PDB file of C-alpha atoms in Angstrom:
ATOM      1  CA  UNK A   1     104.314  74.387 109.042  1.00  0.00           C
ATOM      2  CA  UNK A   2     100.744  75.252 108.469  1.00  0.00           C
ATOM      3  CA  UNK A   3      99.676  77.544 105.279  1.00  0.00           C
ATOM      4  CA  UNK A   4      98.769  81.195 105.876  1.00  0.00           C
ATOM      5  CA  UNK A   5      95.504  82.283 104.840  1.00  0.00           C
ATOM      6  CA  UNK A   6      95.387  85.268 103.645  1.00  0.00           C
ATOM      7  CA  UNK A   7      92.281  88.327 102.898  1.00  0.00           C
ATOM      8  CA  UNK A   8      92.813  90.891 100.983  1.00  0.00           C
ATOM      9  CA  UNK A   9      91.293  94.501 101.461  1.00  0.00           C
ATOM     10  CA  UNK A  10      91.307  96.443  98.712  1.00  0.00           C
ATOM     11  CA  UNK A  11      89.792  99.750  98.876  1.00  0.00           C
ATOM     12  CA  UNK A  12      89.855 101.849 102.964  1.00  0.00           C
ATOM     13  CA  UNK A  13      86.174 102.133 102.278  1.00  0.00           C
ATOM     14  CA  UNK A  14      86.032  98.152 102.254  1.00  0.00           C
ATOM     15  CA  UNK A  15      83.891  96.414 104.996  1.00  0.00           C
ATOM     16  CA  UNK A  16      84.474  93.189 103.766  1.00  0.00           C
ATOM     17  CA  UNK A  17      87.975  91.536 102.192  1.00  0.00           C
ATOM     18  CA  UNK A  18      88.019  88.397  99.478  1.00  0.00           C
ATOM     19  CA  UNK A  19      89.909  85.229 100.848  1.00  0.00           C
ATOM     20  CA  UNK A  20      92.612  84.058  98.835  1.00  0.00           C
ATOM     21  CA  UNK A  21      92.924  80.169 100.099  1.00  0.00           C
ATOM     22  CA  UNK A  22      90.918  76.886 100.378  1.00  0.00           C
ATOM     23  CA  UNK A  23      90.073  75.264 103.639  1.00  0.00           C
ATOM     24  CA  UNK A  24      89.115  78.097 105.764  1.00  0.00           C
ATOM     25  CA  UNK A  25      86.513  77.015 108.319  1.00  0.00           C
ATOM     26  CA  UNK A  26      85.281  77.890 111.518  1.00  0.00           C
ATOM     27  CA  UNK A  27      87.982  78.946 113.736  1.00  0.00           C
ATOM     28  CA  UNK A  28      90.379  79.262 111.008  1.00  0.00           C
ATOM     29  CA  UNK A  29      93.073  82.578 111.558  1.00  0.00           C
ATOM     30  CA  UNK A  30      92.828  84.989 108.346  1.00  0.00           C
ATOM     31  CA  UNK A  31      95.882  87.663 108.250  1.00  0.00           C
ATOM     32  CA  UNK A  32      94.075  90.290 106.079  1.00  0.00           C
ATOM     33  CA  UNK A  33      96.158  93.044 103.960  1.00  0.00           C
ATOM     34  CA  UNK A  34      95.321  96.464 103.093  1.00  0.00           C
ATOM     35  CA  UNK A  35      96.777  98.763 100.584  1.00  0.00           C
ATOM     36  CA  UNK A  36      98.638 100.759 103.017  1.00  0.00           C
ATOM     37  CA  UNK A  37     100.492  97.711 104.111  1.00  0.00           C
ATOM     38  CA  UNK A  38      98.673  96.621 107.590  1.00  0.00           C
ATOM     39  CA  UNK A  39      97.698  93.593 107.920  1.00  0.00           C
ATOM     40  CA  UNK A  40      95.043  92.363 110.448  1.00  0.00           C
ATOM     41  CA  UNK A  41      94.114  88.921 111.946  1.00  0.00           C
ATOM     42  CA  UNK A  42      90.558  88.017 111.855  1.00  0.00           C
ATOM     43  CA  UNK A  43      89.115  84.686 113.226  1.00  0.00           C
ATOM     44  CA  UNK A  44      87.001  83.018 110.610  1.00  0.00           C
ATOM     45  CA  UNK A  45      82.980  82.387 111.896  1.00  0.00           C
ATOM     46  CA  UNK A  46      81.587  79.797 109.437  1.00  0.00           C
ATOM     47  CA  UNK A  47      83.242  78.026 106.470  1.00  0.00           C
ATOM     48  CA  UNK A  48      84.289  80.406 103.810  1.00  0.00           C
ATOM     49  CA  UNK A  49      85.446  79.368 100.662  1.00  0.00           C
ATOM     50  CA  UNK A  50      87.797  80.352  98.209  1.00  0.00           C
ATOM     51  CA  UNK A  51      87.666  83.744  96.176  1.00  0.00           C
ATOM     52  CA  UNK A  52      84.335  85.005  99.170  1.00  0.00           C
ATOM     53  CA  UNK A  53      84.082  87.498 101.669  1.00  0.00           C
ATOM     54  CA  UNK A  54      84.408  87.841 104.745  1.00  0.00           C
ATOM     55  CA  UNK A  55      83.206  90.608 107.411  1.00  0.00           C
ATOM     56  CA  UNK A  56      86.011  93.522 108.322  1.00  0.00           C
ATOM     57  CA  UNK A  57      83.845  94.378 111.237  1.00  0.00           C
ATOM     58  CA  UNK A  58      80.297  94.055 112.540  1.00  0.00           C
ATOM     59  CA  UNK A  59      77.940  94.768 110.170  1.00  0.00           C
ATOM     60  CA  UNK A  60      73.709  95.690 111.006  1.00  0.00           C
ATOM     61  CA  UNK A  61      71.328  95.226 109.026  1.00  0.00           C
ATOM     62  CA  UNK A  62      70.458  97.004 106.527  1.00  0.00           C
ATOM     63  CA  UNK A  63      74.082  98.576 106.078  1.00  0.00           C
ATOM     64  CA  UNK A  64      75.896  99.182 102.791  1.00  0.00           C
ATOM     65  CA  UNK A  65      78.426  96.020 102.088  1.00  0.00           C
ATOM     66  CA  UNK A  66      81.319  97.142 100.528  1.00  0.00           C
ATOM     67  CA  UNK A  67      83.958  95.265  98.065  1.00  0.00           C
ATOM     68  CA  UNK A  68      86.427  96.958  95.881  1.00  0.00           C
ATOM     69  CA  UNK A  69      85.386 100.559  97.366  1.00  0.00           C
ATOM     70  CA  UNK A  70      81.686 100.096  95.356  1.00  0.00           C
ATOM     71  CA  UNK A  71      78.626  99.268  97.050  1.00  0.00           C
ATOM     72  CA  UNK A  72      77.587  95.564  95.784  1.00  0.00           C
ATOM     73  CA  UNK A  73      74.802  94.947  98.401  1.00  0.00           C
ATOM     74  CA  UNK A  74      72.787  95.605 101.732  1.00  0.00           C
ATOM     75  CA  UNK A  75      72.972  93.483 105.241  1.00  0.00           C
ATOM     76  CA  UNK A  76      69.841  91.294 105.108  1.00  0.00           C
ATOM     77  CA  UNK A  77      71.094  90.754 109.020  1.00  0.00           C
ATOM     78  CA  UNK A  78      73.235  91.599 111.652  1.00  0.00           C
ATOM     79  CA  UNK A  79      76.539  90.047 110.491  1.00  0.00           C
ATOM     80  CA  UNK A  80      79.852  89.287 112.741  1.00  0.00           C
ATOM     81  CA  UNK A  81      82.818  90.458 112.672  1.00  0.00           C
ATOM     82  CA  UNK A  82      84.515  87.150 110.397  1.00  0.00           C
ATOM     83  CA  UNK A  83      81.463  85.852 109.470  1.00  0.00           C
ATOM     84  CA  UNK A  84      81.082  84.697 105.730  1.00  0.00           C
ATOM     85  CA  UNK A  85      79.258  87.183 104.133  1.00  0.00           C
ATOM     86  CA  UNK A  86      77.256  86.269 100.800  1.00  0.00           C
ATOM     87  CA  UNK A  87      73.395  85.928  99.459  1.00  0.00           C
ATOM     88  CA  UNK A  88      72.217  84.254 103.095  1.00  0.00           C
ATOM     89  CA  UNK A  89      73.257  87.385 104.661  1.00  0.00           C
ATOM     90  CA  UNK A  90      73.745  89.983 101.551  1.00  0.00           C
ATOM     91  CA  UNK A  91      70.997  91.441  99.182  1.00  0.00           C
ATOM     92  CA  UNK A  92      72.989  92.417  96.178  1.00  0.00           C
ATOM     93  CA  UNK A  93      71.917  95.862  94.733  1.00  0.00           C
ATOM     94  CA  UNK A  94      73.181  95.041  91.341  1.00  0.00           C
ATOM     95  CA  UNK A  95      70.407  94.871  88.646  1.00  0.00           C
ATOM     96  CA  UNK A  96      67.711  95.609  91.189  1.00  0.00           C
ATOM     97  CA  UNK A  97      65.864  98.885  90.340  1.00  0.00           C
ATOM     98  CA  UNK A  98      63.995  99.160  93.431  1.00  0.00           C
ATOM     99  CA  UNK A  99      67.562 100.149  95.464  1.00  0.00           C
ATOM    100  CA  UNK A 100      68.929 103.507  95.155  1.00  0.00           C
ATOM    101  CA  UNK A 101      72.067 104.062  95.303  1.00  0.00           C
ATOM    102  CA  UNK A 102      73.493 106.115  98.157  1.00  0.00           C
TER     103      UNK A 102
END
């Protein structure tokens, strides 16, 4: 029987969920959980490793990313729906002075 992965959404204001297995590559089915108890399956673009993020929906660039219902970065690109998202394709807004926050 194979494994369930499984994301976890944590805030309704999150855009992006953390994975909670190993192994997840391309292709790979994610059931993701939210606190009101729904749970969504999201196909996996890329390799995406343990504890990382991956996209809720389709993100542009230059959108907020959202983790935890704070804002931790902006869409250096156009991201997918299940893509991976971290520093190739996120500008983090922590400890950067020249990003307001909205």
């Amino acid at each position: 029987m194979e494994e369930k992965v499984i994301g976890l959404k944590v805030n309704p204001k999150d855009n992006v969920a953390t994975i909670f297995a190993n192994g997840v590559t391309d292709g790979t089915m994610v059931e993701v959980h939210d606190p009101s108890g729904q749970v969504e399956t999201i196909e996996a673009i890329g390799d995406i490793p343990y504890g990382h993020k991956i996209a809720l929906m389709a993100i542009s660039k230059g959108d907020i990313i959202v983790k935890y219902g704070e804002e931790i970065g902006v869409a250096s690109r156009d991201i997918q729906k299940g893509e991976y998202v971290h520093v190739h394709n996120l500008d983090s807004m922590r400890g950067r002075g020249d990003l307001e926050k909205r």
